[in-house]
Short mmCIF file of C-alpha atoms and ligand atoms in Angstrom, two decimals:
data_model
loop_
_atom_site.label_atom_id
_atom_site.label_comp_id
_atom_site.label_asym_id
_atom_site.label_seq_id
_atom_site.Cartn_x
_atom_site.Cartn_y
_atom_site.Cartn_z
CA UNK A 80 21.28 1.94 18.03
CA UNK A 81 23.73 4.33 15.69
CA UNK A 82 21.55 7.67 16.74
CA UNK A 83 23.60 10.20 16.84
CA UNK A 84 22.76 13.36 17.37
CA UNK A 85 23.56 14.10 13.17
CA UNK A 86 21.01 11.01 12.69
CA UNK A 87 19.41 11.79 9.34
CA UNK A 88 15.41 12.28 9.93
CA UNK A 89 12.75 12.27 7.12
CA UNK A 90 9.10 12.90 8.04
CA UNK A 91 7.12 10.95 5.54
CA UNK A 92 2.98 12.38 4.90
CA UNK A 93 1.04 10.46 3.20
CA UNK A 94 -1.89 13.14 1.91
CA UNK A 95 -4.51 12.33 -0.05
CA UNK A 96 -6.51 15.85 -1.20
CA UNK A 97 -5.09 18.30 1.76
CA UNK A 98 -4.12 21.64 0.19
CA UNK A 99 -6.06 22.99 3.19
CA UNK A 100 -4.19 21.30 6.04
CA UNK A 101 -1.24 20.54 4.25
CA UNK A 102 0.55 23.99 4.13
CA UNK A 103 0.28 24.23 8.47
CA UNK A 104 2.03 20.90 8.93
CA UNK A 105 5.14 21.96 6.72
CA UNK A 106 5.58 24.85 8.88
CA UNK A 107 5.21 23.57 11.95
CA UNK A 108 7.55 20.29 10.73
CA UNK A 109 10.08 23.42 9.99
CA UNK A 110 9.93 24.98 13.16
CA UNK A 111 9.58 21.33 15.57
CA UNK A 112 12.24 19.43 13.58
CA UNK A 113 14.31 21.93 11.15
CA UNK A 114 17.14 19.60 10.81
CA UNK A 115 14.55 17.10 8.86
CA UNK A 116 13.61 16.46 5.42
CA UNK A 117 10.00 15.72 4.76
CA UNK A 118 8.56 14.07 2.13
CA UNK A 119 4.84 14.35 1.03
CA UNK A 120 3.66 11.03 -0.34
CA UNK A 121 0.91 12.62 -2.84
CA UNK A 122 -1.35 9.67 -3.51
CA UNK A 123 -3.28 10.88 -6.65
CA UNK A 124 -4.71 13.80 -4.81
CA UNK A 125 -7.78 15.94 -7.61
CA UNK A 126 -6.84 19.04 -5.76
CA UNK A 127 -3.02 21.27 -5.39
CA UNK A 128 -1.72 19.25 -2.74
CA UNK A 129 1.36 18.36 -4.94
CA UNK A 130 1.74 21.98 -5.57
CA UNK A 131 1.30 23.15 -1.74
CA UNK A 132 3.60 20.85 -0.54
CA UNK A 133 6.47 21.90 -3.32
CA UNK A 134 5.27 25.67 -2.31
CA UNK A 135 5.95 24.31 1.18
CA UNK A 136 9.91 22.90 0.84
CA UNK A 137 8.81 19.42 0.79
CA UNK A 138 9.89 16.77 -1.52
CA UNK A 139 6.91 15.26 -3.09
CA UNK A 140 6.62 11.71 -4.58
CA UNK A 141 3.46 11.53 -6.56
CA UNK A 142 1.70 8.21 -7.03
CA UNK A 143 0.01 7.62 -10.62
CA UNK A 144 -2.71 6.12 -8.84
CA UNK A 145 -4.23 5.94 -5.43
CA UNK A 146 -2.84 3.07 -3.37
CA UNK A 147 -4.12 4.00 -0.88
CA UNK A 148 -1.83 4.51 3.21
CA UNK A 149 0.03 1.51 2.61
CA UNK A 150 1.36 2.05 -0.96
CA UNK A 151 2.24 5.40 -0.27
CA UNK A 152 4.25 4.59 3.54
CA UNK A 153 5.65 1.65 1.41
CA UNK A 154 6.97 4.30 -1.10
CA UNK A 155 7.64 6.41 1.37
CA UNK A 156 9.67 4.10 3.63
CA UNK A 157 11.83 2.68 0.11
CA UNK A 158 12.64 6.30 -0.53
CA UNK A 159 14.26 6.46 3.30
CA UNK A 160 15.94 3.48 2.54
CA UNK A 161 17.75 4.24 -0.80
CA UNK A 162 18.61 7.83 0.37
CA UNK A 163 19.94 5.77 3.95
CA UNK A 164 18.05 8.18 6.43
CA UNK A 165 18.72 6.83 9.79
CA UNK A 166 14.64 7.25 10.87
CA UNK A 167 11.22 7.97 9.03
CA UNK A 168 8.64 9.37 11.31
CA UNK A 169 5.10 9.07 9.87
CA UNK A 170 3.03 11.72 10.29
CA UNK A 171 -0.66 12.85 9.16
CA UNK A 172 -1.60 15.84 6.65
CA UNK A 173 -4.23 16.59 8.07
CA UNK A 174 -3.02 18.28 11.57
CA UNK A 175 -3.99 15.55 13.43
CA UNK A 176 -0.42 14.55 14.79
CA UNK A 177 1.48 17.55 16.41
CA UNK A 178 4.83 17.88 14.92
CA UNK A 179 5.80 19.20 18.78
CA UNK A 180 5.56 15.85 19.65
CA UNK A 181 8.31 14.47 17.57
CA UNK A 182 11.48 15.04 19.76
CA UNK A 183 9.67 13.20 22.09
CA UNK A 184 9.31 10.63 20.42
CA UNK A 185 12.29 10.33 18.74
CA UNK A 186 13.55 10.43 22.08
CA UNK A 187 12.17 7.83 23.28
CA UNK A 188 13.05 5.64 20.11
CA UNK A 189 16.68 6.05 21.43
CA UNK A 190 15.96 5.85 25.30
CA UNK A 191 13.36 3.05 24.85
CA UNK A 192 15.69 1.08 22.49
CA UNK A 193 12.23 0.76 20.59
CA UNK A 194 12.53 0.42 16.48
CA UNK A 195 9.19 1.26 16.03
CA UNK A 196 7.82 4.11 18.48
CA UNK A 197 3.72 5.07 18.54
CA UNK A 198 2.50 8.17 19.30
CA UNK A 199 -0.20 6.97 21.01
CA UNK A 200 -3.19 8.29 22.08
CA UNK A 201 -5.26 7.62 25.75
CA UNK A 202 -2.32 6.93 27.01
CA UNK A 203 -2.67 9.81 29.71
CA UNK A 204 -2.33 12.88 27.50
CA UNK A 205 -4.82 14.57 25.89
CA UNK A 206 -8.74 14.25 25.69
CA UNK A 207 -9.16 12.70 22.17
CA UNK A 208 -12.08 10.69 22.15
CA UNK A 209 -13.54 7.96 20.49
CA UNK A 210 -17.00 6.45 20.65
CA UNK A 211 -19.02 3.43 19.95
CA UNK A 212 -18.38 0.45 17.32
CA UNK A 213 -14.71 1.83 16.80
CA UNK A 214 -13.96 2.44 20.56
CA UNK A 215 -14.79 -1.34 20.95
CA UNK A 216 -12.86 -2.02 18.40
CA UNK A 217 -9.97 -0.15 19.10
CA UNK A 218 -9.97 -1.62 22.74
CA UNK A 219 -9.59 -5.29 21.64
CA UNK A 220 -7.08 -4.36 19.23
CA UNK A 221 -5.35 -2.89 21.66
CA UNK A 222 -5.48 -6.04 24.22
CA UNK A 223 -4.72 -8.36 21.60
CA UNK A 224 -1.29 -6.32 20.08
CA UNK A 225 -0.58 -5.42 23.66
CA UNK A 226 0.48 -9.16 24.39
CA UNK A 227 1.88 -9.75 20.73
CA UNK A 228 4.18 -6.97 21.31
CA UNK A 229 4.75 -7.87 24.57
CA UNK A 230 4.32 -4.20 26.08
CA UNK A 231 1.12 -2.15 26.65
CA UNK A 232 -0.18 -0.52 23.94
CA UNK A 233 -3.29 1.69 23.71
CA UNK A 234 -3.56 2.96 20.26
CA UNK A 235 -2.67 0.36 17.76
CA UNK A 236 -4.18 2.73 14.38
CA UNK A 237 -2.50 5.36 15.26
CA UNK A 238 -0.85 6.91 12.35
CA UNK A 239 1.94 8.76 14.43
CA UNK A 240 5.25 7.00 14.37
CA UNK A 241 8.65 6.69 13.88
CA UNK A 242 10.84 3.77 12.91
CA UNK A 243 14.67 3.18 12.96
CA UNK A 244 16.68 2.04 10.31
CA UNK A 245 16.17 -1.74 11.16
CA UNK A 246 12.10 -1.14 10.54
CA UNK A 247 12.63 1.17 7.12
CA UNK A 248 14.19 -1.70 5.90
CA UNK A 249 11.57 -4.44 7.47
CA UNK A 250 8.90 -1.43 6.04
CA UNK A 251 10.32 -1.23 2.63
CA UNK A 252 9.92 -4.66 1.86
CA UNK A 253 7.22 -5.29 3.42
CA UNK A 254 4.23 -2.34 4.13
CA UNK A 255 0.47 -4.32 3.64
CA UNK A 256 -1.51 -2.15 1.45
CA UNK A 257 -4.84 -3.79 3.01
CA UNK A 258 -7.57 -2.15 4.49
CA UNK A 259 -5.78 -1.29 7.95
CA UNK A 260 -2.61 -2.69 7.07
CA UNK A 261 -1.05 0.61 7.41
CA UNK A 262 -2.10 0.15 11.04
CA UNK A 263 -2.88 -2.92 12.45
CA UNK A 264 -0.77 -5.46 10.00
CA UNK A 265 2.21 -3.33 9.99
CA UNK A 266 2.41 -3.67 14.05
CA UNK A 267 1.98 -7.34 13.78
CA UNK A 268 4.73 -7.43 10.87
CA UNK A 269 6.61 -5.70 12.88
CA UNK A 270 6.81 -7.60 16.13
CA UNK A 271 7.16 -10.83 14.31
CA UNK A 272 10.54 -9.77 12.26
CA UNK A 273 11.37 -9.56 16.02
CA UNK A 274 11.42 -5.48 16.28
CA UNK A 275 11.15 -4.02 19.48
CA UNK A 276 7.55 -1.81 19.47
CA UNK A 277 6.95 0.66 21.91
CA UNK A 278 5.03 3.95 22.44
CA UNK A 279 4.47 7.29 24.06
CA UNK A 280 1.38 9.51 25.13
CA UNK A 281 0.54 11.97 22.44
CA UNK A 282 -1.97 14.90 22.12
CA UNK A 283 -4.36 14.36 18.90
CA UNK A 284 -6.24 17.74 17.64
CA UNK A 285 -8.95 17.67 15.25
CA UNK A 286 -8.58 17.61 11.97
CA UNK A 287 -7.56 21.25 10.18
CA UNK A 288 -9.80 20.92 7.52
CA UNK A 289 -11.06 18.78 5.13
CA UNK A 290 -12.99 15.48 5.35
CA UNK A 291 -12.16 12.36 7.64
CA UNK A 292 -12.10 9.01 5.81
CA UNK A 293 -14.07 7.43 8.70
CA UNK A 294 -18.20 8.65 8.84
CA UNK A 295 -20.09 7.00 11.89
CA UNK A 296 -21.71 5.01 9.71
CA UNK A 297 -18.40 3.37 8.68
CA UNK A 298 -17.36 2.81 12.29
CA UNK A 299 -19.74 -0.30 12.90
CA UNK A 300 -17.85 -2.09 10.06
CA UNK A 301 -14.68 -0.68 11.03
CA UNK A 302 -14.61 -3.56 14.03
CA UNK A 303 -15.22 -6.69 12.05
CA UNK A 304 -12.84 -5.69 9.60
CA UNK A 305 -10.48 -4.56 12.05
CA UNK A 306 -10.33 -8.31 13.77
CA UNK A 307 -10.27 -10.11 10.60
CA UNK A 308 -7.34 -7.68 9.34
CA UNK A 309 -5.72 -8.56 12.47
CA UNK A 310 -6.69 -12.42 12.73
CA UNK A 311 -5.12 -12.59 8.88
CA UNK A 312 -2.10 -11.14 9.67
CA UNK A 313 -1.34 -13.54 12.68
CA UNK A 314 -2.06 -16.35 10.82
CA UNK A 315 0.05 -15.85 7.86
CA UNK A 316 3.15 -17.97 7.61
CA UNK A 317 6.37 -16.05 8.51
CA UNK A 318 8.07 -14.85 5.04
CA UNK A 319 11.68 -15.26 4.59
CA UNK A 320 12.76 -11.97 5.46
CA UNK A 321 10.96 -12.45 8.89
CA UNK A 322 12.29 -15.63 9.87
CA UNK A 323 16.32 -14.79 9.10
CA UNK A 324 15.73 -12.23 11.75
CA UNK B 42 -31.84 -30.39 -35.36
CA UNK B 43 -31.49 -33.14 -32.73
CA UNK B 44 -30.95 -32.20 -28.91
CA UNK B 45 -27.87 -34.85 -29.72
CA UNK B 46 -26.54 -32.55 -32.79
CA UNK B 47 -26.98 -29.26 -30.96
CA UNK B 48 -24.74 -30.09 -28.07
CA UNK B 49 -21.78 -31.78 -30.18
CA UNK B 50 -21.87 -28.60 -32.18
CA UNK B 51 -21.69 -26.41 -29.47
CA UNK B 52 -18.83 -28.74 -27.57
CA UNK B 53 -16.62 -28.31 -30.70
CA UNK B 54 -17.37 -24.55 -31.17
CA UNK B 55 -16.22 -23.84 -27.40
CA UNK B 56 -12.97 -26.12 -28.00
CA UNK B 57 -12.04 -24.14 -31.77
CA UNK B 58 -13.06 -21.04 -29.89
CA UNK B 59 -10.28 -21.80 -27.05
CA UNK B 60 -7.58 -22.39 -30.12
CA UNK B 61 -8.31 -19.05 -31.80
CA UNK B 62 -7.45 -17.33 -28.40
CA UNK B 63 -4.35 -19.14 -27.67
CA UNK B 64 -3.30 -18.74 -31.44
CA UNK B 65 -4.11 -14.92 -31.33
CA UNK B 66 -1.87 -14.65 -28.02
CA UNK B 67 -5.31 -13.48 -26.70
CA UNK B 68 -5.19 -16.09 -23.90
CA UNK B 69 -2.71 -16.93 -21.82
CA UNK B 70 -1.57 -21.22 -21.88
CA UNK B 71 -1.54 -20.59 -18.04
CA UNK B 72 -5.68 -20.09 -18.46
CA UNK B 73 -6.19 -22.12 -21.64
CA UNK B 74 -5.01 -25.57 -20.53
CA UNK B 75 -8.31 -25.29 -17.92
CA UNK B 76 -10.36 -24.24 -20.36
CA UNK B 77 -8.90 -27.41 -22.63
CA UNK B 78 -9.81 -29.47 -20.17
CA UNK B 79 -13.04 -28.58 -19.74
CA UNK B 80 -14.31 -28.28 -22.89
CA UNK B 81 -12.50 -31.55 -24.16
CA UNK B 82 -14.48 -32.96 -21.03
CA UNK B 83 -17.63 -31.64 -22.34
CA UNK B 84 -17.29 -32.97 -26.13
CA UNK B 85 -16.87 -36.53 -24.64
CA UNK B 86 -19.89 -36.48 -22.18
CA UNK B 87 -21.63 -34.68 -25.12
CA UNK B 88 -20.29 -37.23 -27.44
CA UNK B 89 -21.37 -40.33 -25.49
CA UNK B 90 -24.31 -39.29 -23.12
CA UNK B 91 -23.76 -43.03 -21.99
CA UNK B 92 -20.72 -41.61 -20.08
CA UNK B 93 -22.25 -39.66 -17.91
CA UNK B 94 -24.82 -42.22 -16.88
CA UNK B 95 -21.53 -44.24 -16.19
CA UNK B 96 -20.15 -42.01 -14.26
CA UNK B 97 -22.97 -41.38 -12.14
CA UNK B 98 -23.35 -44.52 -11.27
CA UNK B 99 -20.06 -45.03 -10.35
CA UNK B 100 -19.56 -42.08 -8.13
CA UNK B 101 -23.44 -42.96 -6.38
CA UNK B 102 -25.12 -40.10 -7.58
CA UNK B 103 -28.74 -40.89 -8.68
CA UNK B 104 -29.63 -38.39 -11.46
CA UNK B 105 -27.07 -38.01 -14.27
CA UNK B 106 -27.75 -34.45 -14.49
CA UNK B 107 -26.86 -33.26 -11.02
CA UNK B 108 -23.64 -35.10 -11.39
CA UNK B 109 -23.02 -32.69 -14.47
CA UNK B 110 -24.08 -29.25 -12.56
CA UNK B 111 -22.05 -29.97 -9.24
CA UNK B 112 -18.91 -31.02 -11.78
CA UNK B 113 -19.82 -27.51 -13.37
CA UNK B 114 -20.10 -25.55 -10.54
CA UNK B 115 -17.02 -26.73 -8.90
CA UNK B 116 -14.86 -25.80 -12.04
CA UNK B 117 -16.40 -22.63 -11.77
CA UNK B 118 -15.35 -22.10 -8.39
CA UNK B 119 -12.15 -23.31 -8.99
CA UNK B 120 -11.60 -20.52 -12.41
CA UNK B 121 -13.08 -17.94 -9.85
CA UNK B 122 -10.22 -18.41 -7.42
CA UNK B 123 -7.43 -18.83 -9.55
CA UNK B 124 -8.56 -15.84 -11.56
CA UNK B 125 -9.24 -13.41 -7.53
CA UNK B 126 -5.71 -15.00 -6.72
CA UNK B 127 -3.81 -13.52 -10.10
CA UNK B 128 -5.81 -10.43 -9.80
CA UNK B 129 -3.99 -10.08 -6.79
CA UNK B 130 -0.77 -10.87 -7.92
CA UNK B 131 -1.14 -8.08 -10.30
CA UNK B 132 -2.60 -5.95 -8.02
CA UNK B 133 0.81 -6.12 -6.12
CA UNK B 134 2.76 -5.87 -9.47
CA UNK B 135 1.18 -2.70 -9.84
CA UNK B 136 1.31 -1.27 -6.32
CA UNK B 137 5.31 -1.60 -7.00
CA UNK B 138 5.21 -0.12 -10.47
CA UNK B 139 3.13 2.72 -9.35
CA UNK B 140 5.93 3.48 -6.32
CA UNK B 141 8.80 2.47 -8.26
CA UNK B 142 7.56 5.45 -11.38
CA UNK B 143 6.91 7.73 -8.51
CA UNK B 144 10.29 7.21 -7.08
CA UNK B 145 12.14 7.95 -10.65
CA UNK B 146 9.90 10.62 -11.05
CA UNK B 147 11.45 12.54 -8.07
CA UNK B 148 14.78 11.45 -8.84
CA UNK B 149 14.92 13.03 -12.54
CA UNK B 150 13.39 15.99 -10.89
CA UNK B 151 15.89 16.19 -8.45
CA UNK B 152 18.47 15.60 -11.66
CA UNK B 153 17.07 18.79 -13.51
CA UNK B 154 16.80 20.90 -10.72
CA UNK B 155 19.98 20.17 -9.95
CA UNK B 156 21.93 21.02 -13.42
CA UNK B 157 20.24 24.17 -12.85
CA UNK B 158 20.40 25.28 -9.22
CA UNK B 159 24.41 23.97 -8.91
CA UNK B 160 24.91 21.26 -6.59
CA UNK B 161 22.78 21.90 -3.54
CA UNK B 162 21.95 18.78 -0.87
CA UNK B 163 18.59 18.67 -1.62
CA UNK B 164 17.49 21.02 -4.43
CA UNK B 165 13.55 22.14 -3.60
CA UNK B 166 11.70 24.08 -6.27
CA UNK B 167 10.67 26.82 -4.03
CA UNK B 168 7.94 27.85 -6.36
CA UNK B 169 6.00 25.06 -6.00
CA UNK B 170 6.34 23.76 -9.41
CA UNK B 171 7.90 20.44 -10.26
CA UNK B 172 10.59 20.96 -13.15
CA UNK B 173 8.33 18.06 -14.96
CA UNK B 174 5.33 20.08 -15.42
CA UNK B 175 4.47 21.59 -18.13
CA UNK B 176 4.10 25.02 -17.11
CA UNK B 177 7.19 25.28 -15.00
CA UNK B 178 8.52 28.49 -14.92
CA UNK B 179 11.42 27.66 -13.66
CA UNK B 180 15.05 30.01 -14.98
CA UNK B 181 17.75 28.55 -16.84
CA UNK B 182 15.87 25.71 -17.86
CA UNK B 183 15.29 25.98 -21.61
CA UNK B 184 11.76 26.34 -21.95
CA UNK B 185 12.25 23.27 -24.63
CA UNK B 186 13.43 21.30 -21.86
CA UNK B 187 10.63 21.71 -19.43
CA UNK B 188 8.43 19.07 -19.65
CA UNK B 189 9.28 17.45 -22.25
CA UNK B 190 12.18 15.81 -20.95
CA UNK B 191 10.66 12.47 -20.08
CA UNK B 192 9.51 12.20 -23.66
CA UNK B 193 11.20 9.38 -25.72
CA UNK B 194 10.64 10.63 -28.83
CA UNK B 195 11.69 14.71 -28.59
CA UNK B 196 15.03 14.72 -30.34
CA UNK B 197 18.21 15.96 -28.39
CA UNK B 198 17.07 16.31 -25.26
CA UNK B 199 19.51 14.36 -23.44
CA UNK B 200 21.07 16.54 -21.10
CA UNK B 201 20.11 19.85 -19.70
CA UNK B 202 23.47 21.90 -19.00
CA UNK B 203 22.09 24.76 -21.37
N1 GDP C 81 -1.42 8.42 0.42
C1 GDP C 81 -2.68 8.38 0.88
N2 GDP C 81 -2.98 9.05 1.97
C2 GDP C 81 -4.24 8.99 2.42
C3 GDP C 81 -5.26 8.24 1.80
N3 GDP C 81 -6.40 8.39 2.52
C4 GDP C 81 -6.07 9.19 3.56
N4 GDP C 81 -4.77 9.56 3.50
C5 GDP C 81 -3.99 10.40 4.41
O1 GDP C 81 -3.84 9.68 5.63
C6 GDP C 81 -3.90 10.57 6.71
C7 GDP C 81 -4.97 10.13 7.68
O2 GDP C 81 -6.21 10.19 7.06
P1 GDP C 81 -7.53 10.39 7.88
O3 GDP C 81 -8.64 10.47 6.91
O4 GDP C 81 -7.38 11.56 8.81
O5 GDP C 81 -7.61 9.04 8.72
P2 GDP C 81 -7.84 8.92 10.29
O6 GDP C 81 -6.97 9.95 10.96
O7 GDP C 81 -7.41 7.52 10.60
O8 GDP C 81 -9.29 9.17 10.50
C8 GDP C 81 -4.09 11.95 6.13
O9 GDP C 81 -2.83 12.55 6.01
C9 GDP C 81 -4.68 11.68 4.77
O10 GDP C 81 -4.33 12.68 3.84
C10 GDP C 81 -4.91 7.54 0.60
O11 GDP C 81 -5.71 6.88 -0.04
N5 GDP C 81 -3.61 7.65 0.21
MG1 MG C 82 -6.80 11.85 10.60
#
């Protein structure tokens, strides 16, 4: 673990149409983690998100088209890789994730010896809650990538994390753009190469404007899809990559 | 016209069809050669209707006819997943293209913004404008230079040290 306290840090956002939120999560990026560079993955956005985030100090890679999380963390995390930053924390743009949290958990990426840290929620902080189909869902997920990962984890679609240079380059190669691979695969990617997954407790807020991707009338599908994203991505043979590890 | 006539006709026309294509680099060889198959397959049954009766017999199937529509459907099924497997395969291709453009994209921005602004770390257009838009109005770039620098066929515009 070469963390030093100099450790180069990039915060990449995927945002897809969040010139409201957007402009709020630069600053408080600036004032949690000054020492970081942060790079807005703009994934085909219709509104000024590309601008805003410019207007905001950020470096912005701007997709042609939309490839949706995946393709842009992917992009993100081969950026991180060519310009050797030591860790790429993923966070939301749309004020979901707390940028107060980071130290934390970059913290804990040193003192857990974790390469891929969670900022996860129910884990004892906060009062974010979920309900129904998805809370189901979310539960079993959680059981089943618990024991793959061989520690306890509680919220396995969390978009809040940070990975070491060991998982940027796992990521760069390899970052499913599938419906919740940018979750759920990646994890399971992840603990197969053989990194070491971990998490801490993290306050979610609601979002700061805009719409969430997820309606209730999505979350009832969200399960099924959910398993068989997950039951794929077990069953796949290793690659290559994963097995020389 | 016999029934006999009609379908030879239409066996041959499908085959000359598949030639065209392949001649006219429309269609892939990759693509073709299944399609060769096939319709080679259908000129003989078509040919010799005795065939299929043959055939049927052989494999225990009782009406000639249903022999024809389950060989039909499963070539069908077969085209249908080679075609949702390449769609895939491009699907990736472009995933990586679309990253891999973005990627230069902020690296020639970083170039320009660069020649103007000196050497710092990490040159940021404060302004919110991206040197590559059009309507950058950005200082000590020459206005002919905005913009138009990722365009092949503007004479001259090599390098931007104005
Ligand atoms: N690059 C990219 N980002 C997206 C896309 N869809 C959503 N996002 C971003 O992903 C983050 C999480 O999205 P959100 O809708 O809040 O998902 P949720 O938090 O899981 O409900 C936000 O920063 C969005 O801007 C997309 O298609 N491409
Ligand atoms: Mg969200």
């Amino acid at each position: 673990m070469d963390q030093a306290p100099t450790a180069r840090l990039l915060v990449i956002i995927p945002a897809l149409n969040e010139e409201e939120s957007l402009p709020q999560v630069l600053a408080d990026l600036r004032v949690a983690v000054p020492h970081a560079d942060v790079l807005v993955v703009n994934d085909g956005s219709t509104d000024r998100t590309a601008h805003v985030a410019r207007a905001g100090g950020a470096l912005v890679l701007d997709l042609a088209l939309n490839l949706g999380v995946g393709g842009a963390m992917r992009a993100g995390f081969r950026f991180a890789q060519r310009e050797g930053y030591d860790v790429a924390v993923q966070v939301d743009a749309d004020g979901q994730h707390d940028p107060a949290d980071l130290q934390r958990m970059l913290d804990a990426l040193v003192a857990e010896q974790a390469d891929v840290l969670i900022g996860a929620r129910f884990a004892g902080r906060g009062a974010y809650a979920v309900r129904g189909a998805r809370r189901w869902a979310m539960t079993v997920l959680a059981f089943v990538l618990s024991r793959i990962a061989g520690t306890r984890l509680t919220d396995t679609t969390s978009g809040f994390r940070a990975a070491n240079r060991r998982a940027i380059d796992l990521f760069a190669a390899e970052y499913p753009a599938e419906y919740l691979g940018d979750t759920i695969e990646s994890l399971v990617i992840a603990c197969r190469a053989g990194l070491r997954v971990r998490q801490v407790g993290v306050e979610m807020r609601p979002r700061a404007g805009g719409a969430p991707s997820q309606s209730p009338v999505k979350a009832a599908v969200f399960l099924g899809r959910a398993l068989l994203a997950m039951l794929i991505a077990l069953s796949r043979p290793m690659t290559e990559r994963e097995v020389r590890r | 016209m016999s029934g006999y006539a009609f379908a030879l006709g239409a066996c041959v026309l499908l085959v000359g069809f598949l030639v065209v294509l392949l001649r006219t680099r429309r269609l892939r060889e990759k693509y073709a050669v299944a399609w060769i198959v096939v319709g080679v397959g259908v000129c003989v049954f078509g040919a010799f209707p005795g065939a299929v009766e043959w055939l049927a017999r052989v494999v225990g199937v009782q009406t000639p006819s249903n022999l024809l529509f389950a060989l039909a459907l499963i070539v069908l099924l077969l085209v249908c997943i080679q075609l949702s497997a390449e769609i895939t395969t491009l699907e990736e291709e472009t995933r990586t293209i679309v990253e891999e453009v973005a990627l230069l994209r902020l690296d020639v921005e970083r170039a320009l913004l660069r020649s103007v602004a000196g050497d710092a770390e990490l040159p940021l257009p404060a302004d919110g404008y991206s040197p590559l838009d059009a309507a950058a109005p950005l200082d000590g770039v020459p206005a002919d230079h905005v913009g138009a620098s990722l365009d092949p066929a503007a004479p001259g515009d090599g390098e931007t040290s104005a």
